[in-house]
Amino acid sequence: MRDVGTIVRGIRTPIIKEGDNLAQIVVDSVIKASKSENFQFEDRDVIAITEAVVGISEGNFATLDQIAKDIKNKLSSDHIGIVFPILSRNRFAVLLSAMARATKKITLLSSYPSDEVGNDILYREDLRKYNINASSDVISENEYKEKFGHFKHLFTGVNMYEVYRDLVLKEGCEFEMVFSNKPETILDYTDTVINCDIHTRVETKERLLKYGAKKVLMMSEILNESVDGSGYSPYGLLGSNRSTEDKVKLFPRTGDILVNKVQELMKEKTGKTIEVMVYGDGAFKDPVGKIWELADPVVSPAYTSGLEGSPNEIKLKYFSENKFKDLKGEELNNAMREEIKAKDKELKGTMATQGTTPRRYTDLLGSLCDLTSGSGDKGTPVVLIQRYFTNYSND
């Protein structure tokens, strides 16, 4: 039996620029790493590529003016409600500037005490201090400034109410903000809405229309087609990031072509069938700041077919302490290996799986990759994962 299970390596590449042949760069970088680090490839190894360099290489950018034009064409309103945006200078602030260019007045409805992914907008103890019921109470802008305006984010040290207000006013657009966890609250101000939540967007849009909104646009419906030569994405503005003060990088649109091309090239170079995926945010939650990392619409927008599905694993601890509680040493090891080899193809819901995490492979691998590559200066936009699909019974 091997002494090492899953191996994860961050792979350094050249700096990726628009127009680069990303598939070739990825393959060359991985093979170069195998020679310098002296490792071999195996079937079902996984090459993962961060969505950032995919979007950059395909030139998938849009300016604020292009975004504003798409909003104007689709909503054509002097007063737009912005519902449930995440509180992020990188993810949403630049989009808000574009929205402000598309209208004369914005009423921004924020959830509280935090946004969808866990960024706080006020101190939770202040809710208790002022006896506010978050499930039903609406907090006006003036009340927020009076009771909660001293708030500073734990990690960034800023108050996003102030950031968003200043950005909108800078565009010459009138601004007001209200706080409620009921999206229909916005209809007390305007009936034309952009709902900006990510994972609950469809339900929110349906609810707004049910309560009388005339026009509702999800962020996934903005820039889902090119405007004046812009980039675009099947996810629209979801998953976008600030590129410059006047431009955003959109979520990739050619990932399916890329992953299959990398798989094909790796087969030619190594003779092995390597799985390939594009990954963005991992699906994990920070235990201190309580921030859920997944600001992208999905963890992986593209992957090869071998990454479909979820793990089907037994819990070694469960068998060691129950069925094999009287065994020790090599006798226990051998019994466990045989149990794994004989396991059912579908263990979901059985006691044998208790304590395992049967999430999708792409979500699990994407989280592993996001933690490996980070978002800073590591310079490893490609991650190689080996032996992920092996287990205790494999030699």
Coordinates of C-alpha atoms in Angstrom, one line a residue:
M1 CA 0.0 0.0 0.0
R2 CA 1.2 3.5 -0.8
D3 CA 2.3 5.7 2.1
V4 CA 0.9 8.8 0.5
G5 CA -2.6 9.5 -0.6
T6 CA -3.8 12.7 -2.3
I7 CA -1.1 15.1 -3.5
V8 CA -1.8 18.7 -4.4
R9 CA 0.7 21.0 -6.2
G10 CA 0.3 24.6 -7.1
I11 CA 1.8 25.0 -10.6
R12 CA 3.6 28.2 -11.6
T13 CA 2.9 29.6 -15.0
P14 CA 4.0 32.7 -17.0
I15 CA 1.8 35.7 -16.4
I16 CA -1.4 35.2 -18.5
K17 CA -2.4 38.0 -20.9
E18 CA -5.3 38.4 -23.3
G19 CA -5.0 36.3 -26.4
D20 CA -2.5 33.8 -24.9
N21 CA -2.9 30.2 -25.9
L22 CA -3.9 29.1 -22.4
A23 CA -4.3 25.4 -23.1
Q24 CA -0.7 25.2 -24.4
I25 CA 0.6 27.2 -21.5
V26 CA -1.1 25.0 -18.9
V27 CA 0.1 21.8 -20.5
D28 CA 3.7 23.1 -20.9
S29 CA 3.7 24.4 -17.3
V30 CA 2.5 21.1 -15.8
I31 CA 4.9 19.0 -17.8
K32 CA 7.8 21.3 -16.9
A33 CA 6.8 21.0 -13.2
S34 CA 6.8 17.2 -13.5
K35 CA 10.4 17.2 -14.8
S36 CA 11.7 19.7 -12.2
E37 CA 9.9 18.0 -9.3
N38 CA 10.4 14.5 -10.6
F39 CA 6.8 13.1 -10.6
Q40 CA 4.9 11.0 -13.1
F41 CA 1.3 11.4 -14.3
E42 CA -1.4 8.9 -13.7
D43 CA -4.9 8.3 -15.1
R44 CA -7.5 10.5 -13.3
D45 CA -5.0 13.1 -12.2
V46 CA -6.8 16.4 -12.1
I47 CA -5.6 19.7 -13.7
A48 CA -7.5 22.7 -12.4
I49 CA -7.3 26.2 -13.9
T50 CA -8.5 29.3 -12.0
E51 CA -11.3 31.1 -13.8
A52 CA -9.4 34.4 -13.6
V53 CA -6.8 33.4 -16.2
V54 CA -9.4 31.8 -18.4
G55 CA -11.4 35.1 -18.5
I56 CA -8.2 37.1 -19.1
S57 CA -6.9 34.9 -21.9
E58 CA -10.3 35.0 -23.7
G59 CA -10.5 38.8 -23.4
N60 CA -13.8 38.6 -21.5
F61 CA -14.0 42.2 -20.3
A62 CA -16.6 44.8 -20.3
T63 CA -16.5 48.6 -19.5
L64 CA -18.8 50.3 -17.2
D65 CA -20.4 52.2 -20.1
Q66 CA -21.2 48.9 -21.9
I67 CA -22.8 47.6 -18.7
A68 CA -24.8 50.8 -18.2
K69 CA -26.0 50.7 -21.8
D70 CA -27.3 47.1 -21.4
I71 CA -29.1 48.1 -18.3
K72 CA -30.6 51.2 -19.9
N73 CA -31.8 49.1 -22.9
K74 CA -33.4 46.5 -20.7
L75 CA -34.9 48.6 -17.9
S76 CA -35.2 52.2 -19.2
S77 CA -36.0 53.8 -15.8
D78 CA -35.0 56.9 -14.0
H79 CA -35.3 55.1 -10.6
I80 CA -33.9 51.6 -10.1
G81 CA -34.0 49.5 -7.0
I82 CA -30.9 47.5 -6.3
V83 CA -31.8 44.5 -4.1
F84 CA -29.5 42.3 -2.0
P85 CA -26.1 43.1 -3.5
I86 CA -23.1 41.5 -1.8
L87 CA -20.9 44.0 0.1
S88 CA -17.7 43.9 -1.8
R89 CA -15.4 46.5 -3.3
N90 CA -13.9 43.9 -5.7
R91 CA -17.1 42.1 -6.7
F92 CA -19.9 44.7 -6.7
A93 CA -18.7 48.2 -6.1
V94 CA -17.6 48.7 -9.7
L95 CA -20.9 47.2 -11.0
L96 CA -22.8 49.7 -8.8
S97 CA -21.0 52.5 -10.5
A98 CA -22.3 51.2 -13.9
M99 CA -25.8 50.9 -12.6
A100 CA -25.7 54.5 -11.4
R101 CA -24.7 55.6 -14.9
A102 CA -27.9 53.9 -16.2
T103 CA -30.4 55.9 -14.2
K104 CA -31.0 59.1 -12.2
K105 CA -31.8 57.6 -8.8
I106 CA -30.9 54.3 -7.0
T107 CA -32.5 52.9 -3.9
L108 CA -30.3 50.2 -2.6
L109 CA -31.9 47.5 -0.4
S110 CA -29.4 45.6 1.7
S111 CA -30.0 42.5 3.8
Y112 CA -28.8 42.7 7.4
P113 CA -26.9 41.9 9.6
S114 CA -25.0 40.5 6.6
D115 CA -25.1 40.0 2.9
E116 CA -25.7 36.7 1.2
V117 CA -22.1 35.5 1.6
G118 CA -21.7 36.6 5.2
N119 CA -20.2 40.2 5.0
D120 CA -21.7 42.2 7.9
I121 CA -23.2 45.6 7.5
L122 CA -23.7 46.3 11.2
Y123 CA -22.7 44.9 14.6
R124 CA -25.0 42.1 15.6
E125 CA -25.0 43.1 19.2
D126 CA -26.5 46.4 18.2
L127 CA -29.6 44.6 16.9
R128 CA -30.1 43.2 20.4
K129 CA -29.3 46.6 21.9
Y130 CA -32.1 48.3 19.9
N131 CA -34.5 45.3 20.0
I132 CA -34.7 45.0 16.2
N133 CA -36.2 41.9 14.7
A134 CA -34.2 41.1 11.5
S135 CA -36.9 38.9 10.1
S136 CA -39.5 41.7 9.9
D137 CA -38.1 45.1 10.7
V138 CA -37.1 47.7 8.1
I139 CA -34.2 50.0 9.0
S140 CA -34.2 53.4 7.2
E141 CA -31.1 55.1 6.1
N142 CA -31.3 57.8 8.8
E143 CA -31.9 55.1 11.5
Y144 CA -28.9 53.2 10.2
K145 CA -26.6 56.2 10.3
E146 CA -27.8 57.0 13.9
K147 CA -27.7 53.6 15.4
F148 CA -25.3 51.5 13.2
G149 CA -23.2 53.9 11.2
H150 CA -20.1 53.3 13.5
F151 CA -19.7 49.8 12.0
K152 CA -16.4 48.8 10.4
H153 CA -15.9 45.5 8.7
L154 CA -13.8 43.0 10.7
F155 CA -11.4 42.3 7.8
T156 CA -11.5 45.4 5.5
G157 CA -12.1 48.1 8.1
V158 CA -14.6 49.9 5.9
N159 CA -18.3 50.6 6.1
M160 CA -19.9 49.5 2.7
Y161 CA -22.8 51.8 3.2
E162 CA -20.4 54.8 2.9
V163 CA -18.5 53.2 0.0
Y164 CA -21.7 52.5 -2.0
R165 CA -23.2 55.9 -1.3
D166 CA -20.1 57.7 -2.4
L167 CA -19.8 55.7 -5.6
V168 CA -23.3 56.4 -6.7
L169 CA -23.1 60.1 -5.9
K170 CA -19.9 60.3 -7.8
E171 CA -21.8 59.3 -10.9
G172 CA -24.2 62.2 -10.4
C173 CA -27.0 59.8 -9.4
E174 CA -29.3 60.3 -6.4
F175 CA -28.8 57.6 -3.7
E176 CA -30.7 56.2 -0.8
M177 CA -30.3 53.0 1.2
V178 CA -32.7 50.9 3.2
F179 CA -32.2 47.7 5.1
S180 CA -34.6 44.7 5.1
N181 CA -34.6 41.0 4.6
K182 CA -37.8 41.0 2.6
P183 CA -37.0 41.8 -1.1
E184 CA -40.5 43.2 -1.7
T185 CA -39.6 46.1 0.6
I186 CA -38.0 47.8 -2.4
L187 CA -41.5 48.1 -4.0
D188 CA -42.3 50.8 -1.5
Y189 CA -39.8 52.9 -3.4
T190 CA -39.7 51.8 -7.0
D191 CA -41.2 49.0 -9.2
T192 CA -38.1 48.6 -11.4
V193 CA -35.5 46.4 -9.9
I194 CA -32.2 44.7 -10.4
N195 CA -31.9 41.8 -7.9
C196 CA -28.3 41.1 -7.2
D197 CA -28.3 38.0 -5.1
I198 CA -26.3 35.1 -6.4
H199 CA -27.6 31.7 -5.3
T200 CA -31.2 32.7 -4.5
R201 CA -31.7 35.0 -7.6
V202 CA -34.5 33.1 -9.3
E203 CA -36.6 32.8 -6.1
T204 CA -36.0 36.5 -5.4
K205 CA -37.1 37.6 -8.9
E206 CA -40.2 35.4 -8.7
R207 CA -41.1 36.9 -5.3
L208 CA -40.6 40.5 -6.6
L209 CA -42.9 39.9 -9.6
K210 CA -45.5 38.2 -7.3
Y211 CA -45.6 41.3 -5.1
G212 CA -46.1 43.7 -8.1
A213 CA -42.8 44.7 -9.6
K214 CA -43.1 45.8 -13.2
K215 CA -39.6 45.0 -14.3
V216 CA -37.0 42.8 -12.6
L217 CA -33.6 42.0 -14.0
M218 CA -31.2 39.5 -12.4
M219 CA -27.5 40.2 -12.7
S220 CA -27.2 37.0 -14.7
E221 CA -29.4 38.8 -17.4
I222 CA -27.0 41.7 -17.8
L223 CA -24.1 41.2 -20.3
N224 CA -25.3 37.7 -21.2
E225 CA -24.7 39.0 -24.8
S226 CA -22.1 41.3 -26.2
V227 CA -22.8 45.1 -26.1
D228 CA -20.8 47.3 -28.4
G229 CA -18.1 44.6 -28.7
S230 CA -17.9 43.8 -25.0
G231 CA -17.3 40.4 -23.5
Y232 CA -20.2 38.5 -22.2
S233 CA -21.0 35.4 -20.1
P234 CA -23.8 32.9 -19.7
Y235 CA -23.8 34.1 -16.1
G236 CA -24.0 37.7 -17.1
L237 CA -22.4 39.9 -14.4
L238 CA -22.3 37.1 -11.8
G239 CA -18.8 36.0 -11.0
S240 CA -17.3 39.2 -12.4
N241 CA -14.3 41.0 -10.8
R242 CA -12.9 44.5 -10.9
S243 CA -10.2 44.7 -13.6
T244 CA -9.6 48.5 -13.6
E245 CA -11.6 51.4 -12.2
D246 CA -13.6 51.4 -15.5
K247 CA -13.6 47.7 -16.5
V248 CA -14.6 44.3 -15.2
K249 CA -13.5 40.8 -16.0
L250 CA -16.5 38.5 -16.6
F251 CA -16.9 34.9 -15.6
P252 CA -15.5 32.6 -18.4
R253 CA -17.5 31.6 -21.4
T254 CA -15.1 29.2 -23.2
G255 CA -14.2 26.9 -20.3
D256 CA -15.7 23.8 -22.0
I257 CA -13.5 24.2 -25.0
L258 CA -10.5 24.8 -22.8
V259 CA -10.8 21.8 -20.5
N260 CA -11.3 19.4 -23.4
K261 CA -8.3 20.8 -25.3
V262 CA -6.1 20.5 -22.2
Q263 CA -7.2 16.9 -21.7
E264 CA -6.5 16.1 -25.4
L265 CA -3.0 17.7 -25.3
M266 CA -2.1 15.9 -22.0
K267 CA -3.2 12.6 -23.6
E268 CA -0.9 13.2 -26.5
K269 CA 2.0 14.2 -24.3
T270 CA 1.7 11.6 -21.5
G271 CA -0.7 8.8 -22.7
K272 CA -2.7 9.4 -19.6
T273 CA -6.4 10.5 -19.3
I274 CA -6.2 13.6 -17.1
E275 CA -9.4 15.2 -15.9
V276 CA -9.5 19.0 -16.2
M277 CA -11.6 21.7 -14.6
V278 CA -12.0 25.5 -14.3
Y279 CA -12.5 26.7 -10.8
G280 CA -13.5 29.9 -9.1
D281 CA -14.4 30.5 -5.5
G282 CA -14.3 27.5 -3.2
A283 CA -17.4 26.6 -1.2
F284 CA -16.2 27.0 2.3
K285 CA -16.9 29.4 5.2
D286 CA -14.5 31.4 7.3
P287 CA -14.9 30.5 11.0
V288 CA -14.0 33.9 12.3
G289 CA -15.5 36.4 9.9
K290 CA -18.4 34.0 9.1
I291 CA -17.9 34.7 5.4
W292 CA -19.1 32.1 2.9
E293 CA -16.5 32.2 0.2
L294 CA -18.8 31.4 -2.8
A295 CA -19.4 34.8 -4.4
D296 CA -19.2 33.1 -7.9
P297 CA -22.4 31.6 -9.2
V298 CA -20.8 28.1 -9.3
V299 CA -17.5 26.6 -8.1
S300 CA -16.7 25.1 -11.4
P301 CA -18.2 26.5 -14.7
A302 CA -16.5 23.9 -16.8
Y303 CA -15.0 20.4 -16.4
T304 CA -14.4 17.2 -18.2
S305 CA -16.9 14.4 -18.0
G306 CA -14.9 12.2 -15.6
L307 CA -15.5 14.8 -12.8
E308 CA -19.3 14.2 -12.8
G309 CA -20.7 12.8 -9.6
S310 CA -20.0 12.7 -5.9
P311 CA -17.8 10.5 -3.7
N312 CA -19.1 7.1 -2.6
E313 CA -17.0 6.5 0.5
I314 CA -17.3 4.5 3.7
K315 CA -16.2 6.0 7.0
L316 CA -13.2 4.1 8.2
K317 CA -13.7 5.3 11.8
Y318 CA -17.2 3.8 11.8
F319 CA -16.0 0.3 10.7
S320 CA -13.0 0.4 13.0
E321 CA -15.2 1.1 16.1
N322 CA -18.1 -1.2 15.1
K323 CA -17.8 -4.1 12.7
F324 CA -14.0 -4.5 13.2
K325 CA -13.8 -3.3 16.8
D326 CA -12.0 -6.6 17.9
L327 CA -9.4 -6.5 15.1
K328 CA -5.9 -4.8 15.3
G329 CA -2.8 -4.4 13.3
E330 CA -2.5 -5.9 9.8
E331 CA -5.6 -8.0 10.4
L332 CA -7.6 -4.8 10.8
N333 CA -5.9 -3.2 7.8
N334 CA -6.7 -6.1 5.5
A335 CA -10.3 -6.3 6.7
M336 CA -10.8 -2.6 6.0
R337 CA -9.3 -3.0 2.5
E338 CA -11.7 -5.8 1.7
E339 CA -14.6 -3.8 3.0
I340 CA -13.8 -0.9 0.7
K341 CA -13.4 -3.2 -2.3
A342 CA -16.8 -4.8 -1.6
K343 CA -18.7 -1.6 -0.9
D344 CA -22.0 -1.0 -2.7
K345 CA -21.9 1.3 -5.7
E346 CA -24.5 3.5 -4.0
L347 CA -24.0 4.1 -0.3
K348 CA -25.9 7.3 0.1
G349 CA -28.1 7.3 3.3
T350 CA -26.4 4.3 4.9
M351 CA -24.6 4.2 8.2
A352 CA -21.4 3.3 6.4
T353 CA -21.2 6.8 5.1
Q354 CA -22.0 8.8 8.2
G355 CA -19.6 11.7 8.7
T356 CA -18.4 11.7 5.1
T357 CA -19.1 14.7 2.8
P358 CA -20.9 13.5 -0.4
R359 CA -20.7 16.9 -2.2
R360 CA -20.0 17.0 -5.9
Y361 CA -16.4 16.3 -6.9
T362 CA -16.1 19.7 -8.6
D363 CA -17.2 21.5 -5.5
L364 CA -14.8 19.6 -3.3
L365 CA -11.9 19.9 -5.7
G366 CA -12.6 23.5 -6.4
S367 CA -12.4 24.3 -2.7
L368 CA -9.1 22.4 -2.5
C369 CA -7.8 24.3 -5.4
D370 CA -8.9 27.7 -4.2
L371 CA -7.1 27.2 -0.9
T372 CA -4.0 26.0 -2.7
S373 CA -3.7 28.8 -5.2
G374 CA -5.1 31.6 -3.0
S375 CA -6.0 35.0 -4.5
G376 CA -2.7 36.8 -3.9
D377 CA 0.9 36.5 -5.2
K378 CA 1.6 32.8 -5.1
G379 CA 1.7 32.7 -8.9
T380 CA 0.0 29.3 -9.2
P381 CA -3.2 29.7 -11.3
V382 CA -3.0 26.0 -12.2
V383 CA -3.3 23.2 -9.6
L384 CA -2.4 19.6 -10.1
I385 CA -4.2 17.0 -7.9
Q386 CA -3.0 13.4 -7.9
R387 CA -4.4 10.3 -6.4
Y388 CA -7.6 12.0 -5.4
F389 CA -9.7 9.1 -6.6
T390 CA -7.6 6.4 -4.8
N391 CA -8.5 5.0 -1.4
Y392 CA -7.1 2.8 1.4
S393 CA -7.5 -0.4 -0.7
N394 CA -5.4 0.8 -3.6
D395 CA -1.8 -0.4 -3.9

